[in-house]
Structure formats: C-alpha cells, structure tokens
One Martini backbone bead per residue (centre of mass of N, CA, C, O) as a GRO file, in nm:
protein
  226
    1UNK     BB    1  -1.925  -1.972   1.010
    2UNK     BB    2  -1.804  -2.014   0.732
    3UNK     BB    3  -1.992  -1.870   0.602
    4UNK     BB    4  -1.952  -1.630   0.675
    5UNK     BB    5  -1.648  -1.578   0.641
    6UNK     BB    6  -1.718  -1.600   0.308
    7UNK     BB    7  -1.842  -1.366   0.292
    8UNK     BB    8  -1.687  -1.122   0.398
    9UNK     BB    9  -1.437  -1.203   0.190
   10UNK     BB   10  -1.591  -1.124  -0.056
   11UNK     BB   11  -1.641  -0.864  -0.014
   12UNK     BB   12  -1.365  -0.751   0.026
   13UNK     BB   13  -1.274  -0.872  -0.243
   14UNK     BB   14  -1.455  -0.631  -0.364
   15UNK     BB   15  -1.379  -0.371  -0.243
   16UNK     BB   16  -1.054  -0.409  -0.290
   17UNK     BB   17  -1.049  -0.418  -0.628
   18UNK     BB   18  -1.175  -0.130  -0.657
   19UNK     BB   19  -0.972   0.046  -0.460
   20UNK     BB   20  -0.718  -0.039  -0.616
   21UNK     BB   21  -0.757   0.031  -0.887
   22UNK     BB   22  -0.756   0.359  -0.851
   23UNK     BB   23  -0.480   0.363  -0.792
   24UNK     BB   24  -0.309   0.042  -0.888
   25UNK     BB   25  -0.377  -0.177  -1.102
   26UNK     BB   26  -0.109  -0.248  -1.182
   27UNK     BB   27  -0.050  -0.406  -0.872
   28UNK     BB   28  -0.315  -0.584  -0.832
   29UNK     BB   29  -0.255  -0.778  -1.051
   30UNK     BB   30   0.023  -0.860  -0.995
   31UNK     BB   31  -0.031  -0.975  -0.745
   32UNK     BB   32  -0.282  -1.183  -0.795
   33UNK     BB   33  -0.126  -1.321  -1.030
   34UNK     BB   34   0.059  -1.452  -0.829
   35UNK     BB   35  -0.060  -1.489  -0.583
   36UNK     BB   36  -0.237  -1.766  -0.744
   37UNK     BB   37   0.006  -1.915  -0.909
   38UNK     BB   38   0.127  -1.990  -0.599
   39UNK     BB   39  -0.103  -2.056  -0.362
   40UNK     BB   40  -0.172  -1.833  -0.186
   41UNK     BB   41  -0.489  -1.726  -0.297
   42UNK     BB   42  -0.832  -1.831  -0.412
   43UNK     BB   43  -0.927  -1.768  -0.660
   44UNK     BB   44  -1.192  -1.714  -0.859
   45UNK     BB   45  -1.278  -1.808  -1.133
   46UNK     BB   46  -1.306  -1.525  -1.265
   47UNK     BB   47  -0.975  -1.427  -1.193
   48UNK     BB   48  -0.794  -1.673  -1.296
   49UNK     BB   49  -0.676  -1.462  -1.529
   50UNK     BB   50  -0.434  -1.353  -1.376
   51UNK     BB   51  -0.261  -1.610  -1.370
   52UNK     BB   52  -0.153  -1.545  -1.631
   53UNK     BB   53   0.164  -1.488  -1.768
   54UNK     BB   54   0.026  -1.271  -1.979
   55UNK     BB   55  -0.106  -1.097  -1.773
   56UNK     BB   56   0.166  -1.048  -1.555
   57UNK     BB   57   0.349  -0.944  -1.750
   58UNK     BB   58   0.158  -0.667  -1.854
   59UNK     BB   59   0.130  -0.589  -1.529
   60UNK     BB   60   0.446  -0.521  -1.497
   61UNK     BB   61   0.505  -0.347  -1.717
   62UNK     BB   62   0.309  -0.137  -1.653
   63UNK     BB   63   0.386  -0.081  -1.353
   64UNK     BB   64   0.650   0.064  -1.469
   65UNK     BB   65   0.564   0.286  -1.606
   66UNK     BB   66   0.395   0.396  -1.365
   67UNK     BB   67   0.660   0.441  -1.179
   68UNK     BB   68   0.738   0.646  -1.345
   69UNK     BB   69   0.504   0.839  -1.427
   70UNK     BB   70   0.422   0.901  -1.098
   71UNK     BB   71   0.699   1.098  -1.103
   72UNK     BB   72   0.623   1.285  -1.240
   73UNK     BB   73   0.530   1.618  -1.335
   74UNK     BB   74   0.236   1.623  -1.477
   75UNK     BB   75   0.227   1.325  -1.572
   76UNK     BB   76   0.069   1.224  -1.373
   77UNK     BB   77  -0.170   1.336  -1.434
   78UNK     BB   78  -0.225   1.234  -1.734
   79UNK     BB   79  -0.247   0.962  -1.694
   80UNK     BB   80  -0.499   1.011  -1.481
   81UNK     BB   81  -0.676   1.093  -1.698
   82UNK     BB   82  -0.655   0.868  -1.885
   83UNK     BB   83  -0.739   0.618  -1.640
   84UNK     BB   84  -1.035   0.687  -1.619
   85UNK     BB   85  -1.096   0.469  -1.885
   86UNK     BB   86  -0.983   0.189  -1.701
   87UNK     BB   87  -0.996   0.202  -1.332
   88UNK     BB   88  -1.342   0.186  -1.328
   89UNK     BB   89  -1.413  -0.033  -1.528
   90UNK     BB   90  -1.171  -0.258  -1.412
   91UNK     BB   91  -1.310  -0.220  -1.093
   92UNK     BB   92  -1.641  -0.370  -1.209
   93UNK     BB   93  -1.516  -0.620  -1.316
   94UNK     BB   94  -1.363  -0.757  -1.108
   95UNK     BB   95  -1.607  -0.719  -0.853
   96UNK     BB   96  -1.763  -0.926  -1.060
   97UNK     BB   97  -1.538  -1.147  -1.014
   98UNK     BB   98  -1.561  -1.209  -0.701
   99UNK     BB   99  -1.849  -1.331  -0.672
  100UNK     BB  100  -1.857  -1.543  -0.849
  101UNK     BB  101  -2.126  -1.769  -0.891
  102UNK     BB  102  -2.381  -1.565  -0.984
  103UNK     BB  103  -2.688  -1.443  -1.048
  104UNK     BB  104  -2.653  -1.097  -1.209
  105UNK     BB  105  -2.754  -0.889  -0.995
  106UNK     BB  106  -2.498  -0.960  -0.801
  107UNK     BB  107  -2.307  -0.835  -1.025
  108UNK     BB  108  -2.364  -0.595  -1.087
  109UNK     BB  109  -2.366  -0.487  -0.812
  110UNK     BB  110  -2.056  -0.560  -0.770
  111UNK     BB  111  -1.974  -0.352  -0.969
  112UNK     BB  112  -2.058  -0.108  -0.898
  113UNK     BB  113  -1.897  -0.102  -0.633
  114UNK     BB  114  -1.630  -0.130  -0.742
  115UNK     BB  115  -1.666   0.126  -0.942
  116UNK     BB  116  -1.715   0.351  -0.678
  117UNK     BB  117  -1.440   0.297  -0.543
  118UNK     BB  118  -1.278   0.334  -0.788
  119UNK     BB  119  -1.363   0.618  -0.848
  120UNK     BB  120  -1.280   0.750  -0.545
  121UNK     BB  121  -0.960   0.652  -0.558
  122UNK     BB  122  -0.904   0.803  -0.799
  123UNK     BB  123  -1.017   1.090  -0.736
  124UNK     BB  124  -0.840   1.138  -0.539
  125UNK     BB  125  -0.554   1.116  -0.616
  126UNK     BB  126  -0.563   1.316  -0.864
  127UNK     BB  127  -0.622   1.541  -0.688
  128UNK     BB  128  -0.381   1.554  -0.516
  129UNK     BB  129  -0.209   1.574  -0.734
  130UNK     BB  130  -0.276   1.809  -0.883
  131UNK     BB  131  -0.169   1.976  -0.548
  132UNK     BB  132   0.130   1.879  -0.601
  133UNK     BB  133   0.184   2.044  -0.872
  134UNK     BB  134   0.224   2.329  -0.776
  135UNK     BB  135   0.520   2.192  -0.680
  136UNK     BB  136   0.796   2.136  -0.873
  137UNK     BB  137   0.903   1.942  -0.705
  138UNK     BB  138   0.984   1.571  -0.680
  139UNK     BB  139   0.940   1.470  -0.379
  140UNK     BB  140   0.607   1.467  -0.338
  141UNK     BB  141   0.588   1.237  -0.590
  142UNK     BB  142   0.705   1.015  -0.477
  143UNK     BB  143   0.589   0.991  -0.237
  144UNK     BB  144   0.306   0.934  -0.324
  145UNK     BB  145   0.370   0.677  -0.486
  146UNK     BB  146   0.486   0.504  -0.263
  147UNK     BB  147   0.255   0.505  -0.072
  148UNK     BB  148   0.042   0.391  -0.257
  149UNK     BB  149   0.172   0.145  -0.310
  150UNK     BB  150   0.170   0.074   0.020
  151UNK     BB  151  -0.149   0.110   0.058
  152UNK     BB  152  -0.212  -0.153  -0.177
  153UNK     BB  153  -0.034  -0.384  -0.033
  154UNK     BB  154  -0.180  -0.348   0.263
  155UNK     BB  155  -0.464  -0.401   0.143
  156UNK     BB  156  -0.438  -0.687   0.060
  157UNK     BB  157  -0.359  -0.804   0.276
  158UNK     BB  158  -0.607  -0.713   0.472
  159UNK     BB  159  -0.796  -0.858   0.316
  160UNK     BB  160  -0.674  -1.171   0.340
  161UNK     BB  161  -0.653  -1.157   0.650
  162UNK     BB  162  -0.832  -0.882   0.714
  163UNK     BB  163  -1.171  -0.814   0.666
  164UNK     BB  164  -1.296  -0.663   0.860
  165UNK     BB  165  -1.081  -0.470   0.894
  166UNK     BB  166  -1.125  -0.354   0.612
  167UNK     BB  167  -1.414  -0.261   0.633
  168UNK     BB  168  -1.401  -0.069   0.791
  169UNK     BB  169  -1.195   0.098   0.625
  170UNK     BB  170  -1.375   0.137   0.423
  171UNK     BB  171  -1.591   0.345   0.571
  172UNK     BB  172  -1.343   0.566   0.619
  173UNK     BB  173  -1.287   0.608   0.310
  174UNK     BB  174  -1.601   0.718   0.255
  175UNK     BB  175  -1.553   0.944   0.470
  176UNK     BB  176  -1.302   1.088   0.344
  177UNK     BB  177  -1.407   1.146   0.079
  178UNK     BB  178  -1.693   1.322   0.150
  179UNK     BB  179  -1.496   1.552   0.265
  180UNK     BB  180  -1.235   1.591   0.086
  181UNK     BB  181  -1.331   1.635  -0.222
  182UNK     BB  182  -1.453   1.923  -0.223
  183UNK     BB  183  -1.247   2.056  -0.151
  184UNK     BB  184  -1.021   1.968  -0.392
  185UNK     BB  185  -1.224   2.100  -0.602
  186UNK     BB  186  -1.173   2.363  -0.508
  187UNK     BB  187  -0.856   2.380  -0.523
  188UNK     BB  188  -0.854   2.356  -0.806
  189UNK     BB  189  -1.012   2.571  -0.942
  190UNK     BB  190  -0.851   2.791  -0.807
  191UNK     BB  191  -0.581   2.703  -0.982
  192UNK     BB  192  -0.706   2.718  -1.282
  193UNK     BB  193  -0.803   3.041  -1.259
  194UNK     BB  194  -0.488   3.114  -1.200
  195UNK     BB  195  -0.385   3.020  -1.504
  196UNK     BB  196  -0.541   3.170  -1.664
  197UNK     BB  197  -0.501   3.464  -1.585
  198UNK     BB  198  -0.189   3.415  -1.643
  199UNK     BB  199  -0.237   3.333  -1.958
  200UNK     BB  200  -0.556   3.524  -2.054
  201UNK     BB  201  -0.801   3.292  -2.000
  202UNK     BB  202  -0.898   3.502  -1.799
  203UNK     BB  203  -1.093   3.742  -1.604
  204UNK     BB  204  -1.015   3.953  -1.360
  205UNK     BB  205  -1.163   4.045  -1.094
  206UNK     BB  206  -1.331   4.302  -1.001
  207UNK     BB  207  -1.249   4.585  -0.824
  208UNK     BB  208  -1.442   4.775  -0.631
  209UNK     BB  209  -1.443   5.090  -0.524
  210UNK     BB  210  -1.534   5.326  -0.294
  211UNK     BB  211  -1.535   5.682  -0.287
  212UNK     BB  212  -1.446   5.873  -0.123
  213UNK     BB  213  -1.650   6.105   0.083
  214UNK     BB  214  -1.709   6.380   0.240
  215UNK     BB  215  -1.837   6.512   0.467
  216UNK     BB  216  -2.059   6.752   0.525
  217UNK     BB  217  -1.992   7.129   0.626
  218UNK     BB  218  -2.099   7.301   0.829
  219UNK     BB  219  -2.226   7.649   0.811
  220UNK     BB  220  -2.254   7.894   0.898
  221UNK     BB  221  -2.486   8.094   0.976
  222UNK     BB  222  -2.443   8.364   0.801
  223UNK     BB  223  -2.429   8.187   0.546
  224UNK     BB  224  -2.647   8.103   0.514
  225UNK     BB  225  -2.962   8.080   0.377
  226UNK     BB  226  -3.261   8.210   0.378
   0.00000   0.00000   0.00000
C-alpha cells in the first residue's frame, strides 16, 4: 500500500509541476522552494536545488515582476509569448526531476509529459489572454491573473494533498484543453484578420452580390413575331 502511494504521489507531482510551469512557472519554484527549505515537503533529490536561498530569492523577484505584467493588457500577452521558450522546457526538466533517481527511458517518459502538460496549460492562459486583450479595460487582466495565481497554489496544494483527486483534475483539464483549445485558435485568428484588415495589412473578402434580373415579361399574341 505504501508503494502505492508513493507511486500516486509521484506521478502527481509530476504532473503538478508540468502543469503549473505552463501557467506560473516562478509562483511554482517559489512554492517549491519555500516550501522544501522549511520541511513542509520532501522533495526528490533532483529538485532539492529549488530549495537554495539563491534560487528562491530569484523566482521571487521574477514571480513580482510577472505579478505586475500579467495584468496590464498587452503586456500579459507579449510577456507570454516570451515565456513560451521559458515555461514548457522548464516544465520537462521539473517533471524529470519529480521522478527522483530512475532509468533514462523513466526521465525522458517524464519530461515529455511535464512538458505536453506544460505546453497545455501555457497554450490555454495565452489564448484566453489573447481574446482578453480585446477589452481594453483592465478589470478583467486583474480577475485572470489572481485567478491563475489561486488556481496554481490551489492545485499544488491538491497535489501533495489529495493526489488521487488532483490526477482525476489532471485528465479533467486535459479534456477541457482538446475541446477549448481549437475554439481558441479560431477566434484569435478571426482576432488578428479584423486587426488586419483595419490596419490595411490584409484585404477585406469581397462580397459578390448576384444583380436581381426581373424575369421576362410575356407579350401579347398580336406582339408576338410570326
């Protein structure tokens, strides 16, 4: 049973760390961090290095600065398309490191999937940010930052908590990414084509309008040619 358990758990917080790199990668390490050095957790061995001074002070700094730029419209965006080179491979190298001491093939297994989770739920915040910026008013970058922020350390909690229900949540977002996702993408493109064509960087689709046409009139017989 014990074994159980601790399987559980790992995958868990491999999974944990995939998911939550993608959304805010420095509010994870920072968690992590704190959260190790105080004996609150024990982390595997390969992420013990989250626990160091120099480490925690860094993802504090940068978790302050993403605090300020997650809400200003614009901003949020640009920032996350930087971040898409940042929170998806540090998403892989994490979920490699939660699986503690084991195979290559095991290490590998678990990269990809931190990373495909990772990749997941960064692909999800950015588009919703995306079709947020559409509003310039900033009340609604506020709401979606402080969100993710509690949706991040809700679900860390749940993960050394309650591992079992936090993988249920885990196949839960992976079925709300694969329906949400494709929406997404098509109404940011329809986004970015009005941005176009207001800007004169893209030509308005022409509408052909078919010209009414009265149907012919029957003449009289007398008129009628022979």
């Amino acid at each position: 049973m014990d074994s159980y358990q601790e399987l559980i758990s790992v995958i868990a917080l491999t999974a944990g760390v995939g998911w939550a790199s993608g959304i805010n990668l420095y509010a994870l390490v920072l968690v992590l961090g704190i959260a190790g050095a105080t004996g609150n957790i024990q982390l595997p061995a390969e992420l013990a290095v989250v626990q160091s001074p120099m480490v925690i002070m860094a993802a504090g700094v940068m978790y302050v600065i993403e605090f300020i730029a997650d809400k200003v419209p614009g901003v949020d965006t640009g920032w996350d398309t930087l971040h898409t080179f940042i929170r998806i491979p540090a998403g892989a190298m994490l979920a490699a490191g939660a699986v503690g001491d084991v195979t290559p093939a095991l290490e590998i297994a678990a990269g990809l999937m931190g990373g495909t989770l990772a990749g997941a739920s960064h692909l999800t915040k950015a588009s919703t940010r995306a079709v947020i910026n559409t509003s310039p008013e900033p009340v609604s970058n506020w709401t979606a930052s402080i969100s993710e922020d509690l949706l991040v350390l809700g679900g860390l909690w749940t993960m050394f908590n309650h591992p079992v229900l936090f993988l249920c949540l885990m196949v839960l977002f992976i079925a709300l990414v694969i329906w949400l996702l494709p929406k997404l993408w098509r109404l940011i493109k329809k986004i970015f084509r009005k941005i176009g064509e207001w800007l004169g960087m893209v030509e308005k689709p022409v509408t052909r309008t078919v010209p009414d046409v009265e149907p012919p009139v029957a003449l009289p017989p007398e008129e009628r040619s022979p």
